[in-house]
Amino acid sequence: MRTEILTTAAELFRARGYRATTLDDLARRLGMSKATVYGHFRSKEDLLAAIFHRTMTLAEAGLAAIRASGLPPAEQLREVIRHHVRLVVAERAFLTVFFSEEGSLPARLQKDIVRRKARYDRTVRAIVERAARAGQVRVAEPRLLVLALLGMSNWVYRWYHPGRGRAWDADTIAAAFIDLVERGYLATPAARGREVGRRLQRLEGEIRALRPLLRGISRP
Amino acid sequence: MRTEILTTAAELFRARGYRATTLDDLARRLGMSKATVYGHFRSKEDLLAAIFHRTMTLAEAGLAAIRASGLPPAEQLREVIRHHVRLVVAERAFLTVFFSEEGSLPARLQKDIVRRKARYDRTVRAIVERAARAGQVRVAEPRLLVLALLGMSNWVYRWYHPGRGRAWDADTIAAAFIDLVERGYLATPAARGREVGRRLQRLEGEIRALRPLLRGISRP
């Protein structure tokens, strides 16, 4: 019941904004009395706090699982991107409220969320730094890389509309993002690859041409 | 005077939110009478509409200049990233209101902004598609690439706080983003490239060494 109330509240806050939504709207949408809602949440602010807490907890739990996975750091970084895109797609209402309504939180909770977000970013940065030390990624400024990756992934909440137009699933979006940030979009590496291929073919051709001559030598 | 009013309004809406700001707050901050403000804007909503219009116009003007530049499409794509990061950094208050308060616009203006944003995205996508046709970029899904690039760049409005902690300038941020999305962060392609290069050199060296020997044989 608590989860149902919270999910419906997140959906209403997402669609109408926190300030414009009343507990009457929420009770009506749920088909419950306001007393039932008050049995679970003391106030609208309490609901908003619970939405922020659940969102942050989901994000933190996913990141903790990635760190505990024992995967190489570059693979953990991929998992961070997948984790964010999946979270935004699966919990779009919660993430939209999370990204839009921080200013509506009471100051104490706002400070708490800012602290948890900073710790989260530091944890992702530590993964980047381990990947860099392991020689798996090249990175001039780990903090900028983290902000780029999370920005790209979090922004999905702004354009992902399930059921509207052509919808990619979370893993398709994450795969495209991972391919982009791991390999880059410039075709020149591929062009360089083709050049290497041409040199290899030439070499192979020369070796093929040498083989009969060498066979002649080996039978003296 | 109009610009001064608009800039101060954007700063107040950014800091406190559109709904929480009154025209009294604005007049007080400006040290003007409300009548003076009303001489330039009919209402708070009119101010919000002007903030959206100015932001969209700045974005569109920059993009139009990029398209008219005659640069190769891959270079135009770089310029799009620079344009976004510069705009967000230079006009942080306007961009924050733009990204946060669309829901506060009257329906007609909201539709207008949605249409202009869609046209903007299509224009960026056309640059991506030209770059792909020219063989300059590899891209499976142009729309996803556009959303990734703009998401990463626009997200800057959420974390860029001039004067707080270490501040990069817009061009440093844009350069890091461009390097990331053009070349990717994986160290392995470069490392693999160097390794392939070394193997090729060794092979080419071996063949060079064989050639005179074989020439000797071929002159029997």
Coordinates of C-alpha atoms in Angstrom, one line a residue:
Chain A
M1 CA 0.0 0.0 0.0
R2 CA 2.8 2.4 1.0
T3 CA 4.6 1.6 -2.3
E4 CA 1.3 2.1 -4.3
I5 CA 0.7 5.5 -2.7
L6 CA 4.3 6.6 -3.3
T7 CA 4.3 5.5 -6.9
T8 CA 1.0 7.3 -7.6
A9 CA 2.3 10.4 -5.8
A10 CA 5.5 10.3 -8.0
E11 CA 3.4 10.0 -11.1
L12 CA 1.2 13.0 -10.1
F13 CA 4.2 15.2 -9.1
R14 CA 5.9 14.3 -12.3
A15 CA 2.9 15.2 -14.5
R16 CA 1.6 18.3 -12.6
G17 CA 4.6 19.4 -10.5
Y18 CA 4.8 19.0 -6.7
R19 CA 3.4 22.4 -5.8
A20 CA 0.4 22.1 -8.0
T21 CA -0.6 18.6 -6.7
T22 CA -2.8 18.3 -3.6
L23 CA -3.3 15.3 -1.3
D24 CA -6.9 15.5 -2.4
D25 CA -5.7 14.8 -6.0
L26 CA -3.7 11.9 -4.7
A27 CA -6.4 10.3 -2.7
R28 CA -8.8 10.7 -5.6
R29 CA -6.4 9.1 -8.0
L30 CA -5.8 6.2 -5.6
G31 CA -9.5 5.8 -4.9
M32 CA -8.7 6.1 -1.2
S33 CA -9.7 8.4 1.6
K34 CA -7.2 11.1 2.6
A35 CA -7.2 9.4 6.1
T36 CA -5.8 6.3 4.5
V37 CA -3.0 8.3 2.8
Y38 CA -2.3 10.0 6.1
G39 CA -2.0 6.6 7.7
H40 CA 1.1 6.1 5.7
F41 CA 2.5 9.6 5.2
R42 CA 2.2 12.5 7.5
S43 CA 2.2 15.2 4.8
K44 CA 2.8 16.0 1.2
E45 CA 6.4 17.0 2.2
D46 CA 6.8 13.5 3.8
L47 CA 5.8 11.9 0.5
L48 CA 8.3 14.1 -1.4
A49 CA 11.0 13.1 1.1
A50 CA 10.1 9.4 0.7
I51 CA 10.4 9.8 -3.1
F52 CA 13.8 11.3 -2.8
H53 CA 14.9 8.7 -0.3
R54 CA 13.7 5.7 -2.4
T55 CA 15.3 7.1 -5.6
M56 CA 18.7 7.8 -3.9
T57 CA 18.6 4.3 -2.3
L58 CA 17.9 2.6 -5.6
A59 CA 20.8 4.5 -7.2
E60 CA 23.1 3.7 -4.2
A61 CA 22.1 0.0 -4.1
G62 CA 22.9 -0.5 -7.8
L63 CA 26.2 1.3 -7.5
A64 CA 27.1 -0.8 -4.4
A65 CA 26.3 -4.0 -6.3
I66 CA 28.6 -2.9 -9.2
R67 CA 31.4 -2.2 -6.8
A68 CA 31.0 -5.6 -5.2
S69 CA 30.8 -7.4 -8.5
G70 CA 34.6 -7.9 -8.8
L71 CA 34.4 -6.9 -12.5
P72 CA 37.4 -5.0 -13.9
P73 CA 36.9 -1.2 -13.4
A74 CA 36.3 -0.4 -17.1
E75 CA 33.5 -3.0 -17.1
Q76 CA 32.1 -1.5 -13.8
L77 CA 32.0 1.9 -15.6
R78 CA 29.9 0.3 -18.4
E79 CA 27.6 -1.1 -15.6
V80 CA 27.3 2.4 -14.1
I81 CA 25.9 3.7 -17.5
R82 CA 23.5 0.7 -17.8
H83 CA 22.4 1.2 -14.2
H84 CA 21.6 4.9 -14.7
V85 CA 19.7 4.4 -18.0
R86 CA 17.8 1.4 -16.6
L87 CA 16.9 3.3 -13.4
V88 CA 15.7 6.4 -15.4
V89 CA 13.6 4.2 -17.8
A90 CA 12.1 1.9 -15.1
E91 CA 11.5 4.7 -12.5
R92 CA 10.9 7.6 -14.8
A93 CA 8.4 9.3 -12.4
F94 CA 10.7 9.0 -9.4
L95 CA 13.7 10.2 -11.3
T96 CA 11.8 13.2 -12.9
V97 CA 10.7 14.3 -9.4
F98 CA 14.2 13.7 -8.1
F99 CA 15.7 15.9 -10.9
S100 CA 13.0 18.6 -10.8
E101 CA 11.9 19.1 -7.2
E102 CA 15.0 19.3 -5.1
G103 CA 14.1 22.9 -4.4
S104 CA 10.8 21.9 -2.9
L105 CA 12.5 19.7 -0.2
P106 CA 12.9 21.2 3.3
A107 CA 16.5 22.5 3.8
R108 CA 17.6 19.7 6.1
L109 CA 16.6 17.0 3.6
Q110 CA 18.0 19.0 0.7
K111 CA 21.4 19.0 2.5
D112 CA 21.1 15.3 3.1
I113 CA 20.4 14.6 -0.6
V114 CA 23.2 16.9 -1.7
R115 CA 25.6 15.0 0.5
R116 CA 24.4 11.6 -0.7
K117 CA 24.7 12.7 -4.4
A118 CA 28.2 14.0 -3.7
R119 CA 29.2 10.7 -2.2
Y120 CA 27.7 8.9 -5.1
D121 CA 29.6 10.9 -7.6
R122 CA 32.9 10.3 -5.6
T123 CA 32.2 6.6 -5.8
V124 CA 31.8 6.7 -9.6
R125 CA 34.9 8.9 -9.8
A126 CA 36.9 6.2 -7.8
I127 CA 35.9 3.6 -10.4
V128 CA 37.1 5.9 -13.2
E129 CA 40.4 6.5 -11.4
R130 CA 40.9 2.7 -10.8
A131 CA 40.2 2.1 -14.5
A132 CA 42.7 4.8 -15.4
R133 CA 45.4 3.4 -13.1
A134 CA 44.8 -0.1 -14.6
G135 CA 45.4 1.5 -18.0
Q136 CA 41.9 0.6 -19.2
V137 CA 40.7 4.1 -19.8
R138 CA 42.4 7.3 -20.7
V139 CA 41.1 10.3 -18.8
A140 CA 42.5 13.8 -18.3
E141 CA 39.9 14.9 -15.7
P142 CA 38.0 12.1 -13.9
R143 CA 35.4 14.5 -12.5
L144 CA 34.5 15.9 -15.9
L145 CA 34.2 12.3 -17.3
V146 CA 31.8 11.4 -14.5
L147 CA 29.7 14.5 -15.1
A148 CA 29.6 13.7 -18.9
L149 CA 28.6 10.1 -18.4
L150 CA 26.0 10.7 -15.8
G151 CA 24.7 13.8 -17.6
M152 CA 24.2 11.9 -20.8
S153 CA 22.5 9.0 -19.0
N154 CA 20.4 11.1 -16.6
W155 CA 19.1 13.3 -19.4
V156 CA 17.2 10.3 -20.7
Y157 CA 14.4 11.3 -18.2
R158 CA 13.7 14.4 -20.3
W159 CA 13.2 12.6 -23.6
Y160 CA 12.2 9.1 -22.8
H161 CA 8.4 8.8 -23.3
P162 CA 7.3 5.1 -23.3
G163 CA 4.6 4.6 -25.9
R164 CA 5.3 7.9 -27.7
G165 CA 6.9 7.4 -31.2
R166 CA 9.7 4.9 -31.6
A167 CA 10.8 3.7 -28.2
W168 CA 14.2 2.1 -27.5
D169 CA 14.4 -0.1 -24.5
A170 CA 16.9 0.8 -21.7
D171 CA 19.6 -1.7 -22.8
T172 CA 19.5 -0.4 -26.4
I173 CA 20.0 3.1 -25.2
A174 CA 22.7 2.1 -22.8
A175 CA 24.5 0.1 -25.4
A176 CA 24.5 3.1 -27.8
F177 CA 25.9 5.4 -25.1
I178 CA 28.5 2.8 -24.0
D179 CA 29.7 2.4 -27.6
L180 CA 29.8 6.2 -28.0
V181 CA 31.9 6.9 -24.9
E182 CA 34.1 3.9 -25.1
R183 CA 35.0 4.1 -28.8
G184 CA 34.0 7.6 -29.9
Y185 CA 32.0 8.5 -33.0
L186 CA 34.8 9.6 -35.2
A187 CA 35.1 7.3 -38.2
T188 CA 38.9 7.9 -38.4
P189 CA 39.8 5.0 -36.1
A190 CA 37.9 2.8 -38.5
A191 CA 39.6 4.4 -41.4
R192 CA 42.9 3.7 -39.6
G193 CA 41.7 0.1 -39.2
R194 CA 41.1 -0.2 -42.9
E195 CA 44.6 1.2 -43.6
V196 CA 46.0 -1.4 -41.2
G197 CA 44.0 -4.0 -43.1
R198 CA 45.4 -2.9 -46.4
R199 CA 49.0 -3.1 -45.1
L200 CA 48.3 -6.6 -43.7
Q201 CA 46.9 -7.8 -47.0
R202 CA 50.0 -6.5 -48.8
L203 CA 52.3 -8.3 -46.4
E204 CA 50.3 -11.5 -46.6
G205 CA 50.5 -11.2 -50.4
E206 CA 54.2 -10.8 -50.3
I207 CA 54.6 -13.8 -47.9
R208 CA 52.4 -15.9 -50.2
A209 CA 54.7 -14.9 -53.1
L210 CA 57.8 -15.9 -51.1
R211 CA 56.5 -19.3 -50.0
P212 CA 57.2 -21.3 -53.2
L213 CA 60.7 -19.7 -53.5
L214 CA 61.4 -20.7 -49.9
R215 CA 60.0 -24.2 -50.4
G216 CA 62.5 -24.5 -53.3
I217 CA 65.3 -23.6 -51.0
S218 CA 64.3 -26.0 -48.2
R219 CA 64.5 -29.0 -50.7
P220 CA 68.1 -28.6 -51.7
Chain B
M1 CA 16.3 48.3 -19.5
R2 CA 14.2 45.4 -20.9
T3 CA 17.3 43.2 -20.9
E4 CA 18.2 44.2 -17.4
I5 CA 14.7 43.3 -16.2
L6 CA 14.7 40.0 -18.1
T7 CA 18.1 39.0 -16.8
T8 CA 17.2 39.8 -13.2
A9 CA 13.9 37.9 -13.6
A10 CA 15.8 34.9 -14.9
E11 CA 18.2 35.0 -12.0
L12 CA 15.3 35.1 -9.5
F13 CA 13.3 32.4 -11.2
R14 CA 16.4 30.2 -11.3
A15 CA 17.2 30.7 -7.6
R16 CA 13.7 30.6 -6.1
G17 CA 11.5 29.0 -8.9
Y18 CA 9.0 30.7 -11.1
R19 CA 6.0 30.2 -8.9
A20 CA 7.7 31.3 -5.7
T21 CA 8.8 34.6 -7.3
T22 CA 6.6 37.6 -7.3
L23 CA 6.8 40.8 -9.4
D24 CA 7.3 42.6 -6.1
D25 CA 10.4 40.6 -5.5
L26 CA 11.6 41.5 -9.0
A27 CA 10.9 45.2 -8.7
R28 CA 12.7 45.3 -5.3
R29 CA 15.7 43.4 -6.6
L30 CA 15.9 45.9 -9.6
G31 CA 15.3 48.9 -7.4
M32 CA 12.4 49.9 -9.7
S33 CA 8.7 50.5 -9.2
K34 CA 6.4 47.7 -10.3
A35 CA 4.9 50.3 -12.7
T36 CA 8.3 50.5 -14.5
V37 CA 8.4 46.7 -14.8
Y38 CA 4.9 46.7 -16.1
G39 CA 6.0 49.2 -18.7
H40 CA 8.1 46.5 -20.3
F41 CA 6.3 43.3 -19.5
R42 CA 2.5 42.8 -19.1
S43 CA 2.8 40.0 -16.5
K44 CA 5.0 37.5 -14.8
E45 CA 3.9 35.0 -17.5
D46 CA 5.0 37.5 -20.1
L47 CA 8.5 37.6 -18.5
L48 CA 8.7 33.8 -18.5
A49 CA 7.6 33.7 -22.2
A50 CA 10.4 36.3 -23.0
I51 CA 13.0 34.2 -21.2
F52 CA 12.0 31.1 -23.2
H53 CA 12.0 33.0 -26.4
R54 CA 15.4 34.6 -25.8
T55 CA 16.9 31.3 -24.8
M56 CA 15.5 29.5 -27.9
T57 CA 16.6 32.3 -30.1
L58 CA 20.2 32.3 -28.8
A59 CA 20.3 28.5 -29.4
E60 CA 18.8 28.8 -32.9
A61 CA 21.1 31.7 -33.9
G62 CA 24.2 29.7 -32.8
L63 CA 23.1 26.7 -34.7
A64 CA 22.3 28.7 -37.8
A65 CA 25.8 30.2 -37.7
I66 CA 27.3 26.7 -37.5
R67 CA 25.3 25.5 -40.5
A68 CA 26.3 28.6 -42.5
S69 CA 30.0 28.2 -41.6
G70 CA 30.8 25.9 -44.5
L71 CA 32.8 23.7 -42.1
P72 CA 32.9 20.0 -42.7
P73 CA 30.0 18.3 -40.9
A74 CA 32.1 16.5 -38.3
E75 CA 33.6 19.9 -37.4
Q76 CA 30.1 21.4 -37.3
L77 CA 29.2 18.7 -34.7
R78 CA 32.1 19.8 -32.5
E79 CA 30.8 23.4 -32.8
V80 CA 27.4 22.2 -31.7
I81 CA 28.9 20.8 -28.5
R82 CA 30.9 24.0 -27.9
H83 CA 27.8 26.1 -28.7
H84 CA 25.7 24.3 -26.0
V85 CA 28.3 24.3 -23.3
R86 CA 29.1 28.0 -23.9
L87 CA 25.4 28.9 -23.9
V88 CA 24.8 27.0 -20.7
V89 CA 27.8 28.6 -19.0
A90 CA 27.2 32.1 -20.2
E91 CA 23.4 32.1 -19.7
R92 CA 23.1 29.8 -16.8
A93 CA 20.0 31.5 -15.3
F94 CA 18.2 31.5 -18.6
L95 CA 19.0 27.9 -19.4
T96 CA 18.0 26.8 -15.9
V97 CA 14.6 28.4 -16.2
F98 CA 14.3 27.0 -19.8
F99 CA 15.0 23.5 -18.6
S100 CA 13.0 23.7 -15.4
E101 CA 9.9 25.8 -16.0
E102 CA 8.5 24.6 -19.3
G103 CA 5.5 23.3 -17.3
S104 CA 4.8 26.8 -16.1
L105 CA 4.3 28.2 -19.7
P106 CA 0.8 28.7 -21.0
A107 CA -0.2 25.8 -23.3
R108 CA 0.1 27.7 -26.5
L109 CA 3.7 28.9 -25.8
Q110 CA 4.6 25.4 -24.5
K111 CA 3.5 23.9 -27.8
D112 CA 5.5 26.6 -29.7
I113 CA 8.7 25.8 -27.6
V114 CA 8.2 22.0 -28.1
R115 CA 8.0 22.7 -31.9
R116 CA 11.1 24.9 -31.9
K117 CA 13.0 22.3 -29.9
A118 CA 12.0 19.5 -32.2
R119 CA 13.1 21.5 -35.2
Y120 CA 16.4 22.3 -33.4
D121 CA 17.0 18.6 -32.8
R122 CA 16.2 17.7 -36.4
T123 CA 18.8 20.3 -37.6
V124 CA 21.5 18.8 -35.3
R125 CA 20.5 15.3 -36.6
A126 CA 20.9 16.5 -40.2
I127 CA 24.5 17.5 -39.3
V128 CA 25.1 14.1 -37.9
E129 CA 23.6 12.4 -40.9
R130 CA 25.7 14.5 -43.3
A131 CA 28.8 13.6 -41.3
A132 CA 27.9 10.0 -41.5
R133 CA 27.3 10.1 -45.2
A134 CA 30.7 11.9 -45.6
G135 CA 32.3 8.9 -43.8
Q136 CA 33.4 11.3 -41.0
V137 CA 31.5 9.7 -38.2
R138 CA 30.1 6.2 -37.5
V139 CA 26.6 6.2 -36.1
A140 CA 24.0 3.5 -35.8
E141 CA 21.2 5.7 -34.7
P142 CA 21.6 9.4 -35.3
R143 CA 18.8 10.4 -33.0
L144 CA 20.3 8.6 -30.0
L145 CA 23.7 10.3 -30.8
V146 CA 22.1 13.7 -30.8
L147 CA 20.3 13.0 -27.5
A148 CA 23.5 11.8 -26.0
L149 CA 25.5 14.9 -27.1
L150 CA 22.9 17.4 -26.2
G151 CA 22.2 15.6 -22.9
M152 CA 25.8 15.6 -21.8
S153 CA 26.2 19.3 -22.8
N154 CA 22.9 20.6 -21.4
W155 CA 23.4 18.7 -18.1
V156 CA 26.2 21.3 -17.4
Y157 CA 23.5 23.7 -16.2
R158 CA 23.0 21.3 -13.2
W159 CA 26.5 21.2 -11.9
Y160 CA 28.2 24.4 -13.2
H161 CA 28.4 26.8 -10.3
P162 CA 30.8 29.7 -11.1
G163 CA 32.9 30.5 -8.1
R164 CA 32.1 27.3 -6.2
G165 CA 35.1 25.0 -6.0
R166 CA 37.2 24.5 -9.0
A167 CA 35.6 26.0 -12.0
W168 CA 36.5 25.0 -15.6
D169 CA 35.7 27.5 -18.3
A170 CA 33.2 26.6 -21.0
D171 CA 35.9 25.8 -23.6
T172 CA 37.7 23.4 -21.3
I173 CA 34.5 21.6 -20.5
A174 CA 33.6 21.5 -24.2
A175 CA 37.1 20.2 -25.2
A176 CA 36.9 17.4 -22.7
F177 CA 33.4 16.4 -24.0
I178 CA 34.5 16.6 -27.6
D179 CA 37.6 14.4 -26.9
L180 CA 35.4 11.9 -25.1
V181 CA 32.7 11.5 -27.8
E182 CA 35.1 11.7 -30.8
R183 CA 37.7 9.3 -29.6
G184 CA 36.1 7.4 -26.6
Y185 CA 37.7 6.8 -23.2
L186 CA 38.8 3.3 -23.8
A187 CA 42.5 3.0 -23.7
T188 CA 42.4 -0.3 -25.5
P189 CA 41.8 0.9 -29.1
A190 CA 44.9 3.1 -28.9
A191 CA 46.8 0.4 -27.1
R192 CA 45.6 -2.2 -29.5
G193 CA 46.5 0.2 -32.4
R194 CA 50.1 0.6 -31.0
E195 CA 50.4 -3.2 -30.6
V196 CA 49.2 -3.8 -34.2
G197 CA 51.6 -1.1 -35.4
R198 CA 54.5 -2.9 -33.6
R199 CA 53.6 -6.3 -35.1
L200 CA 53.3 -4.7 -38.6
Q201 CA 56.7 -3.0 -38.3
R202 CA 58.3 -6.3 -37.1
L203 CA 56.7 -8.2 -40.1
E204 CA 57.7 -5.5 -42.6
G205 CA 61.3 -5.6 -41.1
E206 CA 61.4 -9.4 -41.5
I207 CA 60.3 -9.2 -45.1
R208 CA 62.8 -6.4 -45.9
A209 CA 65.5 -8.7 -44.4
L210 CA 64.3 -11.7 -46.5
R211 CA 64.1 -9.8 -49.8
P212 CA 67.9 -9.5 -50.6
L213 CA 68.4 -13.2 -49.6
L214 CA 65.6 -14.3 -51.9
R215 CA 66.9 -12.0 -54.7
G216 CA 70.2 -13.9 -54.4
I217 CA 68.3 -17.2 -54.8
S218 CA 66.2 -15.9 -57.7
R219 CA 69.4 -15.2 -59.6
P220 CA 70.7 -18.7 -59.9

